[in-house]
CSV table of C-alpha atoms and ligand atoms in Angstrom, one decimal:
chain,number,residue,atom,x,y,z
A,1,UNK,CA,-19.2,4.4,-22.0
A,2,UNK,CA,-17.8,3.9,-18.5
A,3,UNK,CA,-15.3,6.7,-17.9
A,4,UNK,CA,-13.7,5.4,-14.7
A,5,UNK,CA,-14.4,1.8,-13.7
A,6,UNK,CA,-12.3,2.2,-10.6
A,7,UNK,CA,-14.3,5.2,-8.9
A,8,UNK,CA,-15.9,4.3,-5.6
A,9,UNK,CA,-17.6,6.3,-2.9
A,10,UNK,CA,-17.0,6.1,0.7
A,11,UNK,CA,-20.1,7.9,1.9
A,12,UNK,CA,-19.5,11.5,0.9
A,13,UNK,CA,-15.9,10.8,0.0
A,14,UNK,CA,-15.3,10.2,-3.7
A,15,UNK,CA,-12.2,8.1,-4.6
A,16,UNK,CA,-10.8,7.8,-8.2
A,17,UNK,CA,-9.5,4.4,-7.3
A,18,UNK,CA,-10.2,2.2,-4.4
A,19,UNK,CA,-6.6,2.2,-3.4
A,20,UNK,CA,-5.2,3.8,-0.3
A,21,UNK,CA,-1.9,3.8,1.7
A,22,UNK,CA,-2.2,1.8,4.9
A,23,UNK,CA,-1.4,4.1,7.9
A,24,UNK,CA,2.2,4.1,9.2
A,25,UNK,CA,3.7,2.7,5.9
A,26,UNK,CA,4.0,5.9,3.9
A,27,UNK,CA,4.8,8.5,6.6
A,28,UNK,CA,3.2,11.9,6.9
A,29,UNK,CA,4.1,14.3,4.1
A,30,UNK,CA,7.8,14.8,4.1
A,31,UNK,CA,8.7,11.1,3.7
A,32,UNK,CA,6.3,10.7,0.8
A,33,UNK,CA,7.1,13.9,-0.9
A,34,UNK,CA,10.9,12.9,-1.0
A,35,UNK,CA,10.2,9.7,-2.8
A,36,UNK,CA,11.4,9.2,-6.3
A,37,UNK,CA,8.5,9.2,-8.9
A,38,UNK,CA,5.8,9.7,-6.3
A,39,UNK,CA,3.6,11.2,-8.9
A,40,UNK,CA,3.0,7.9,-10.5
A,41,UNK,CA,1.9,6.6,-7.1
A,42,UNK,CA,-0.4,9.6,-6.5
A,43,UNK,CA,-2.2,8.9,-9.9
A,44,UNK,CA,-3.0,5.2,-8.8
A,45,UNK,CA,-4.2,6.1,-5.4
A,46,UNK,CA,-7.8,7.2,-4.3
A,47,UNK,CA,-6.8,8.5,-0.9
A,48,UNK,CA,-3.8,9.0,1.3
A,49,UNK,CA,-3.7,7.7,4.8
A,50,UNK,CA,-1.1,9.3,7.1
A,51,UNK,CA,1.1,7.6,9.7
A,52,UNK,CA,-0.6,7.7,13.2
A,53,UNK,CA,-0.6,11.1,15.0
A,54,UNK,CA,-0.8,11.6,18.8
A,55,UNK,CA,-1.6,14.7,20.8
A,56,UNK,CA,1.9,15.0,22.2
A,57,UNK,CA,5.3,14.0,20.4
A,58,UNK,CA,6.3,10.3,20.9
A,59,UNK,CA,9.7,8.9,20.7
A,60,UNK,CA,8.5,5.3,20.0
A,61,UNK,CA,9.6,2.0,21.2
A,62,UNK,CA,13.2,0.9,21.7
A,63,UNK,CA,15.0,-0.7,18.8
A,64,UNK,CA,14.9,-3.2,17.1
A,65,UNK,CA,11.5,-2.1,15.9
A,66,UNK,CA,11.0,-4.1,12.7
A,67,UNK,CA,11.9,-7.7,11.9
A,68,UNK,CA,11.2,-9.7,8.7
A,69,UNK,CA,9.6,-13.1,9.2
A,70,UNK,CA,9.2,-15.8,6.4
A,71,UNK,CA,5.6,-14.6,5.5
A,72,UNK,CA,5.4,-11.0,6.8
A,73,UNK,CA,6.8,-8.3,8.9
A,74,UNK,CA,6.7,-7.8,12.6
A,75,UNK,CA,6.8,-4.2,13.8
A,76,UNK,CA,6.7,-2.3,17.1
A,77,UNK,CA,7.3,1.3,16.1
A,78,UNK,CA,5.4,2.6,19.0
A,79,UNK,CA,3.6,5.5,17.3
A,80,UNK,CA,6.9,7.7,16.9
A,81,UNK,CA,5.8,11.1,15.6
A,82,UNK,CA,6.3,14.8,16.4
A,83,UNK,CA,2.8,15.3,17.8
A,84,UNK,CA,-0.4,17.1,16.6
A,85,UNK,CA,0.9,20.8,16.6
A,86,UNK,CA,3.8,20.1,14.4
A,87,UNK,CA,1.7,17.7,12.2
A,88,UNK,CA,-1.0,20.3,11.6
A,89,UNK,CA,1.6,23.2,10.9
A,90,UNK,CA,4.3,21.5,8.9
A,91,UNK,CA,2.7,18.3,7.3
A,92,UNK,CA,-0.9,18.8,6.5
A,93,UNK,CA,-0.3,22.0,4.2
A,94,UNK,CA,2.1,19.8,2.2
A,95,UNK,CA,-0.4,17.1,1.5
A,96,UNK,CA,-2.7,19.4,-0.4
A,97,UNK,CA,-0.3,19.0,-3.4
A,98,UNK,CA,-1.5,15.2,-3.6
A,99,UNK,CA,-4.8,16.3,-4.7
A,100,UNK,CA,-6.3,13.5,-3.0
A,101,UNK,CA,-8.7,13.0,0.0
A,102,UNK,CA,-6.4,13.0,3.1
A,103,UNK,CA,-7.2,10.6,6.0
A,104,UNK,CA,-5.4,11.3,9.3
A,105,UNK,CA,-4.8,8.3,11.4
A,106,UNK,CA,-5.1,9.0,15.3
A,107,UNK,CA,-4.0,7.4,18.5
A,108,UNK,CA,-4.5,8.3,22.1
A,109,UNK,CA,-4.1,6.9,25.6
A,110,UNK,CA,-7.7,7.8,27.1
A,111,UNK,CA,-11.1,8.1,25.6
A,112,UNK,CA,-11.1,11.9,26.2
A,113,UNK,CA,-7.7,12.3,24.6
A,114,UNK,CA,-9.1,10.7,21.4
A,115,UNK,CA,-11.9,13.3,21.3
A,116,UNK,CA,-9.5,16.3,22.2
A,117,UNK,CA,-6.9,15.2,19.4
A,118,UNK,CA,-9.6,14.8,16.7
A,119,UNK,CA,-11.1,18.2,17.6
A,120,UNK,CA,-7.6,19.8,17.7
A,121,UNK,CA,-6.8,18.5,14.1
A,122,UNK,CA,-10.1,19.4,12.5
A,123,UNK,CA,-10.4,22.9,14.2
A,124,UNK,CA,-6.8,23.8,13.3
A,125,UNK,CA,-7.1,22.5,9.6
A,126,UNK,CA,-7.7,26.0,8.3
A,127,UNK,CA,-7.5,25.1,4.7
A,128,UNK,CA,-9.9,22.3,5.2
A,129,UNK,CA,-7.5,19.6,3.7
A,130,UNK,CA,-8.4,16.7,6.0
A,131,UNK,CA,-11.2,14.6,4.6
A,132,UNK,CA,-11.5,12.0,7.5
A,133,UNK,CA,-10.1,11.0,10.8
A,134,UNK,CA,-9.2,7.3,11.2
A,135,UNK,CA,-9.3,6.2,14.7
A,136,UNK,CA,-6.7,3.5,15.6
A,137,UNK,CA,-8.1,1.5,18.4
A,138,UNK,CA,-5.2,-0.8,18.5
A,139,UNK,CA,-3.5,1.2,21.2
A,140,UNK,CA,-3.5,0.7,25.0
A,141,UNK,CA,-6.3,2.3,27.1
A,142,UNK,CA,-4.3,3.8,29.9
A,143,UNK,CA,-7.6,4.6,31.5
A,144,UNK,CA,-8.3,0.8,31.7
A,145,UNK,CA,-5.1,-0.7,33.0
A,146,UNK,CA,-3.5,-0.8,29.6
A,147,UNK,CA,-5.8,-3.0,27.7
A,148,UNK,CA,-6.2,-2.4,24.0
A,149,UNK,CA,-9.2,-0.2,23.3
A,150,UNK,CA,-10.0,-2.3,20.3
A,151,UNK,CA,-10.4,-5.5,22.2
A,152,UNK,CA,-13.3,-4.2,24.3
A,153,UNK,CA,-16.5,-3.3,22.3
A,154,UNK,CA,-17.7,-0.8,25.1
A,155,UNK,CA,-14.2,1.0,24.9
A,156,UNK,CA,-14.6,1.2,21.1
A,157,UNK,CA,-18.1,2.7,21.2
A,158,UNK,CA,-17.0,5.2,23.8
A,159,UNK,CA,-13.9,6.2,21.7
A,160,UNK,CA,-16.1,6.7,18.6
A,161,UNK,CA,-18.7,8.7,20.4
A,162,UNK,CA,-16.1,10.9,22.1
A,163,UNK,CA,-14.7,11.7,18.7
A,164,UNK,CA,-18.0,12.2,17.0
A,165,UNK,CA,-19.2,14.5,19.9
A,166,UNK,CA,-16.2,16.8,19.3
A,167,UNK,CA,-16.1,16.9,15.6
A,168,UNK,CA,-19.8,15.9,14.5
A,169,UNK,CA,-20.1,15.7,10.7
A,170,UNK,CA,-17.2,18.2,9.8
A,171,UNK,CA,-15.2,15.2,8.4
A,172,UNK,CA,-15.9,11.6,8.1
A,173,UNK,CA,-14.9,9.3,11.0
A,174,UNK,CA,-13.3,5.9,10.1
A,175,UNK,CA,-12.8,3.3,12.9
A,176,UNK,CA,-9.8,0.9,12.3
A,177,UNK,CA,-10.4,-2.4,14.0
A,178,UNK,CA,-7.8,-4.8,15.5
A,179,UNK,CA,-7.9,-8.3,14.4
A,180,UNK,CA,-6.9,-9.5,18.0
A,181,UNK,CA,-10.4,-10.4,19.0
A,182,UNK,CA,-12.6,-13.6,18.8
A,183,UNK,CA,-15.4,-12.1,17.0
A,184,UNK,CA,-14.8,-9.0,14.7
A,185,UNK,CA,-18.5,-8.2,14.4
A,186,UNK,CA,-18.6,-7.3,18.1
A,187,UNK,CA,-16.3,-4.1,17.9
A,188,UNK,CA,-17.6,-3.4,14.4
A,189,UNK,CA,-21.2,-3.2,15.8
A,190,UNK,CA,-19.8,-1.2,18.8
A,191,UNK,CA,-18.1,1.3,16.4
A,192,UNK,CA,-21.4,1.7,14.4
A,193,UNK,CA,-23.4,2.2,17.7
A,194,UNK,CA,-20.8,5.0,18.5
A,195,UNK,CA,-21.6,6.7,15.1
A,196,UNK,CA,-18.7,5.8,13.0
A,197,UNK,CA,-19.2,6.6,9.2
A,198,UNK,CA,-16.7,4.0,7.8
A,199,UNK,CA,-15.0,0.9,9.2
A,200,UNK,CA,-11.5,0.0,8.2
A,201,UNK,CA,-9.9,-3.5,9.0
A,202,UNK,CA,-7.4,-5.0,9.8
A,203,UNK,CA,-4.6,-3.6,11.9
A,204,UNK,CA,-1.6,-5.9,12.6
A,205,UNK,CA,-1.9,-9.4,14.4
A,206,UNK,CA,0.2,-9.6,17.5
A,207,UNK,CA,3.3,-11.9,17.3
A,208,UNK,CA,6.8,-12.6,18.6
A,209,UNK,CA,10.0,-13.6,16.7
A,210,UNK,CA,12.7,-15.1,18.7
A,211,UNK,CA,16.5,-14.6,18.1
A,212,UNK,CA,17.7,-18.3,18.7
A,213,UNK,CA,21.4,-17.2,18.7
A,214,UNK,CA,20.9,-14.8,21.5
A,215,UNK,CA,18.0,-16.7,23.2
A,216,UNK,CA,15.7,-13.5,23.3
A,217,UNK,CA,13.0,-11.9,21.3
A,218,UNK,CA,14.3,-9.8,18.4
A,219,UNK,CA,12.2,-6.8,19.0
A,220,UNK,CA,13.0,-4.2,21.6
A,221,UNK,CA,9.4,-4.3,22.7
A,222,UNK,CA,9.3,-8.0,22.8
A,223,UNK,CA,6.1,-8.4,20.8
A,224,UNK,CA,4.9,-6.6,17.8
A,225,UNK,CA,2.3,-6.5,15.0
A,226,UNK,CA,2.4,-8.9,12.1
A,227,UNK,CA,1.5,-7.5,8.7
A,228,UNK,CA,2.0,-8.6,5.0
A,229,UNK,CA,1.0,-11.8,3.0
A,230,UNK,CA,0.4,-14.0,6.1
A,231,UNK,CA,-2.5,-12.0,7.4
A,232,UNK,CA,-4.5,-11.6,4.1
A,233,UNK,CA,-7.0,-14.6,4.7
A,234,UNK,CA,-7.5,-13.3,8.2
A,235,UNK,CA,-8.4,-9.7,6.8
A,236,UNK,CA,-10.6,-11.0,4.1
A,237,UNK,CA,-12.5,-13.3,6.4
A,238,UNK,CA,-13.1,-10.2,8.8
A,239,UNK,CA,-14.4,-8.1,6.0
A,240,UNK,CA,-16.6,-11.0,4.8
A,241,UNK,CA,-17.9,-11.5,8.3
A,242,UNK,CA,-18.9,-7.8,8.8
A,243,UNK,CA,-20.3,-7.4,5.3
A,244,UNK,CA,-22.3,-10.6,5.6
A,245,UNK,CA,-23.5,-10.3,9.2
A,246,UNK,CA,-24.0,-6.5,9.7
A,247,UNK,CA,-26.9,-4.8,8.0
A,248,UNK,CA,-25.2,-1.4,7.9
A,249,UNK,CA,-22.2,-2.9,6.2
A,250,UNK,CA,-24.2,-4.8,3.7
A,251,UNK,CA,-26.1,-2.0,2.4
A,252,UNK,CA,-23.0,0.2,2.6
A,253,UNK,CA,-24.5,2.8,4.9
A,254,UNK,CA,-21.2,1.9,6.7
A,255,UNK,CA,-18.7,1.0,4.0
A,256,UNK,CA,-15.6,-1.1,4.8
A,257,UNK,CA,-12.0,-0.4,3.8
A,258,UNK,CA,-10.2,-3.8,3.7
A,259,UNK,CA,-6.4,-3.8,4.7
A,260,UNK,CA,-4.0,-6.6,5.3
A,261,UNK,CA,-1.4,-8.5,3.2
A,262,UNK,CA,-2.5,-7.0,-0.2
A,263,UNK,CA,0.4,-7.3,-2.7
A,264,UNK,CA,-1.4,-7.9,-6.1
A,265,UNK,CA,-4.5,-6.8,-7.9
A,266,UNK,CA,-6.1,-10.3,-7.3
A,267,UNK,CA,-5.6,-9.8,-3.5
A,268,UNK,CA,-7.4,-6.4,-3.7
A,269,UNK,CA,-10.2,-8.1,-5.6
A,270,UNK,CA,-10.5,-10.7,-2.9
A,271,UNK,CA,-11.1,-7.9,-0.4
A,272,UNK,CA,-13.6,-6.1,-2.7
A,273,UNK,CA,-15.5,-9.4,-3.4
A,274,UNK,CA,-15.7,-10.0,0.4
A,275,UNK,CA,-17.3,-6.7,0.9
A,276,UNK,CA,-14.7,-3.9,1.0
A,277,UNK,CA,-15.5,-0.7,-0.9
A,278,UNK,CA,-11.9,0.3,-0.8
A,279,UNK,CA,-8.5,-1.2,0.1
A,280,UNK,CA,-5.3,-0.2,1.9
A,281,UNK,CA,-1.8,-1.3,1.0
A,282,UNK,CA,1.1,-1.2,3.4
A,283,UNK,CA,3.8,-3.8,3.8
A,284,UNK,CA,3.8,-4.8,0.0
A,285,UNK,CA,4.9,-1.2,-0.7
A,286,UNK,CA,8.3,-1.8,1.3
A,287,UNK,CA,9.2,-4.5,-1.3
A,288,UNK,CA,7.5,-3.2,-4.5
A,289,UNK,CA,7.6,0.4,-5.1
A,290,UNK,CA,5.2,0.1,-8.1
A,291,UNK,CA,2.5,-1.9,-6.3
A,292,UNK,CA,-0.2,0.8,-6.4
A,293,UNK,CA,0.2,1.3,-10.2
A,294,UNK,CA,0.3,-2.4,-10.8
A,295,UNK,CA,-2.8,-3.1,-8.8
A,296,UNK,CA,-4.8,-0.2,-10.4
A,297,UNK,CA,-3.7,-1.4,-13.8
A,298,UNK,CA,-4.6,-5.1,-13.2
A,299,UNK,CA,-8.1,-4.1,-11.6
A,300,UNK,CA,-8.8,-2.0,-14.6
A,301,UNK,CA,-8.0,-4.8,-17.1
A,302,UNK,CA,-10.1,-7.3,-15.1
A,303,UNK,CA,-12.9,-4.8,-15.2
A,304,UNK,CA,-12.7,-4.1,-18.8
A,305,UNK,CA,-12.6,-7.9,-19.7
A,306,UNK,CA,-15.7,-8.4,-17.6
A,307,UNK,CA,-17.4,-5.1,-18.6
A,308,UNK,CA,-17.9,-4.2,-15.0
A,309,UNK,CA,-17.4,-1.4,-12.6
A,310,UNK,CA,-15.6,-2.0,-9.3
A,311,UNK,CA,-18.6,-0.9,-7.3
A,312,UNK,CA,-20.6,-3.6,-8.9
A,313,UNK,CA,-18.3,-6.2,-7.3
A,314,UNK,CA,-18.5,-5.2,-3.8
A,315,UNK,CA,-19.5,-8.1,-1.6
A,316,UNK,CA,-20.4,-10.4,-4.5
A,317,UNK,CA,-18.6,-13.3,-2.9
A,318,UNK,CA,-21.0,-13.2,0.0
A,319,UNK,CA,-24.0,-13.8,-2.2
A,320,UNK,CA,-23.6,-17.5,-2.5
A,321,UNK,CA,-23.6,-18.0,1.2
A,322,UNK,CA,-27.0,-16.0,1.4
A,323,UNK,CA,-28.5,-18.1,-1.4
A,324,UNK,CA,-27.4,-21.3,0.4
A,325,UNK,CA,-28.8,-20.1,3.6
A,326,UNK,CA,-32.1,-19.3,1.9
A,327,UNK,CA,-32.2,-22.8,0.4
A,328,UNK,CA,-31.6,-24.3,3.8
A,329,UNK,CA,-34.5,-22.4,5.3
A,330,UNK,CA,-36.9,-23.4,2.5
B,1,FMN,C1,5.7,-0.1,10.0
B,1,FMN,C2,4.3,-0.1,10.2
B,1,FMN,C3,3.6,1.1,11.0
B,1,FMN,C4,2.3,1.1,11.1
B,1,FMN,N1,1.8,2.0,11.8
B,1,FMN,C5,0.5,2.2,11.9
B,1,FMN,C6,-0.2,3.3,12.5
B,1,FMN,O1,0.5,4.4,12.9
B,1,FMN,N2,-1.6,3.4,12.7
B,1,FMN,C7,-2.4,2.3,12.3
B,1,FMN,O2,-3.5,2.4,12.4
B,1,FMN,N3,-1.8,1.3,11.7
B,1,FMN,C8,-0.4,1.1,11.5
B,1,FMN,N4,0.1,0.1,10.8
B,1,FMN,C9,-0.9,-1.0,10.4
B,1,FMN,C10,-1.0,-0.8,8.8
B,1,FMN,O3,-1.8,0.4,8.6
B,1,FMN,C11,-1.8,-2.0,8.3
B,1,FMN,O4,-3.2,-2.0,9.0
B,1,FMN,C12,-1.2,-3.4,8.5
B,1,FMN,O5,0.2,-3.4,8.2
B,1,FMN,C13,-1.8,-4.5,7.5
B,1,FMN,O6,-1.7,-4.0,6.2
B,1,FMN,P1,-0.4,-4.6,5.2
B,1,FMN,O7,-0.2,-6.0,5.4
B,1,FMN,O8,-0.7,-4.2,3.9
B,1,FMN,O9,0.9,-4.0,5.8
B,1,FMN,C14,1.5,0.0,10.6
B,1,FMN,C15,2.1,-1.1,10.0
B,1,FMN,C16,3.4,-1.2,9.8
B,1,FMN,C17,4.0,-2.3,9.0
């Protein structure tokens, strides 16, 4: 008998379900702990991913920071947070009550700062609560004239190397890729060359919404990141591309976490069949408080009906393309 059909492994990290929060959409610890009925959500989750943390506190971008569009959400929060010191002292200990692997999402302005921040967090996590560091490469590289780290494969490799050099194998390193590139396999390969253990994708897509009554962009920061249902096919495509074209992803030496626009169990399954070993859910949670329970329940019923385990379905949708390519070669 299969005890838990939803169990998956991300390298050394065991998850009771493949579901995670997407960074920035469920706060650090205080915000989540104050939610009504958070216990039901915790039961459905495999891991908790924190909102982005930076070395020093940040006030974030000017308001307006969030605007709803017809098919998704545009945000330009600007990484508002109280900095690494407060995070490690006040937030991390509270997350131990979740009884889940805790993944800390980090952002920085320079390659060196990424390494420094990762080392600070891991070295000061005295109770060893943090299971992984997720590097957000979708932030401006102040060392390279403000270009986004994640759009330059070389910068991605340097950041991952800097983090790995400082924390080694103490906790897993996940690199979260930006979709604002032409070929996602390039930064993915660069992250692997830098030593990442896991890849996660996608972060938000850049966009603008214009307030036609006032003839100006809605967001205080002018542009923002698009999330929600509109971006799901882009995310599924990027997971598929990496799983299909990168050997380390295909044989799960470097597993993928699929994120972007998931609001139902069918959406989650699409990501898994495209090659994701686990999935993150963000924006859907803002409109449906029960999304994690519903997705876990839906996946479980599907697996029972098919008499399968979730791990057997990772990447299955890429197999027909492989077979077709083989036929063409013959
Ligand atoms: C309000 C908001 C804040 C976010 N903050 C972060 C962040 O701090 N770090 C990060 O890597 N991604 C951040 N993201 C991106 C999400 O983690 C996720 O990659 C993206 O929203 C796509 O998933 P979704 O469509 O399920 O929301 C944020 C997204 C939103 C909507």
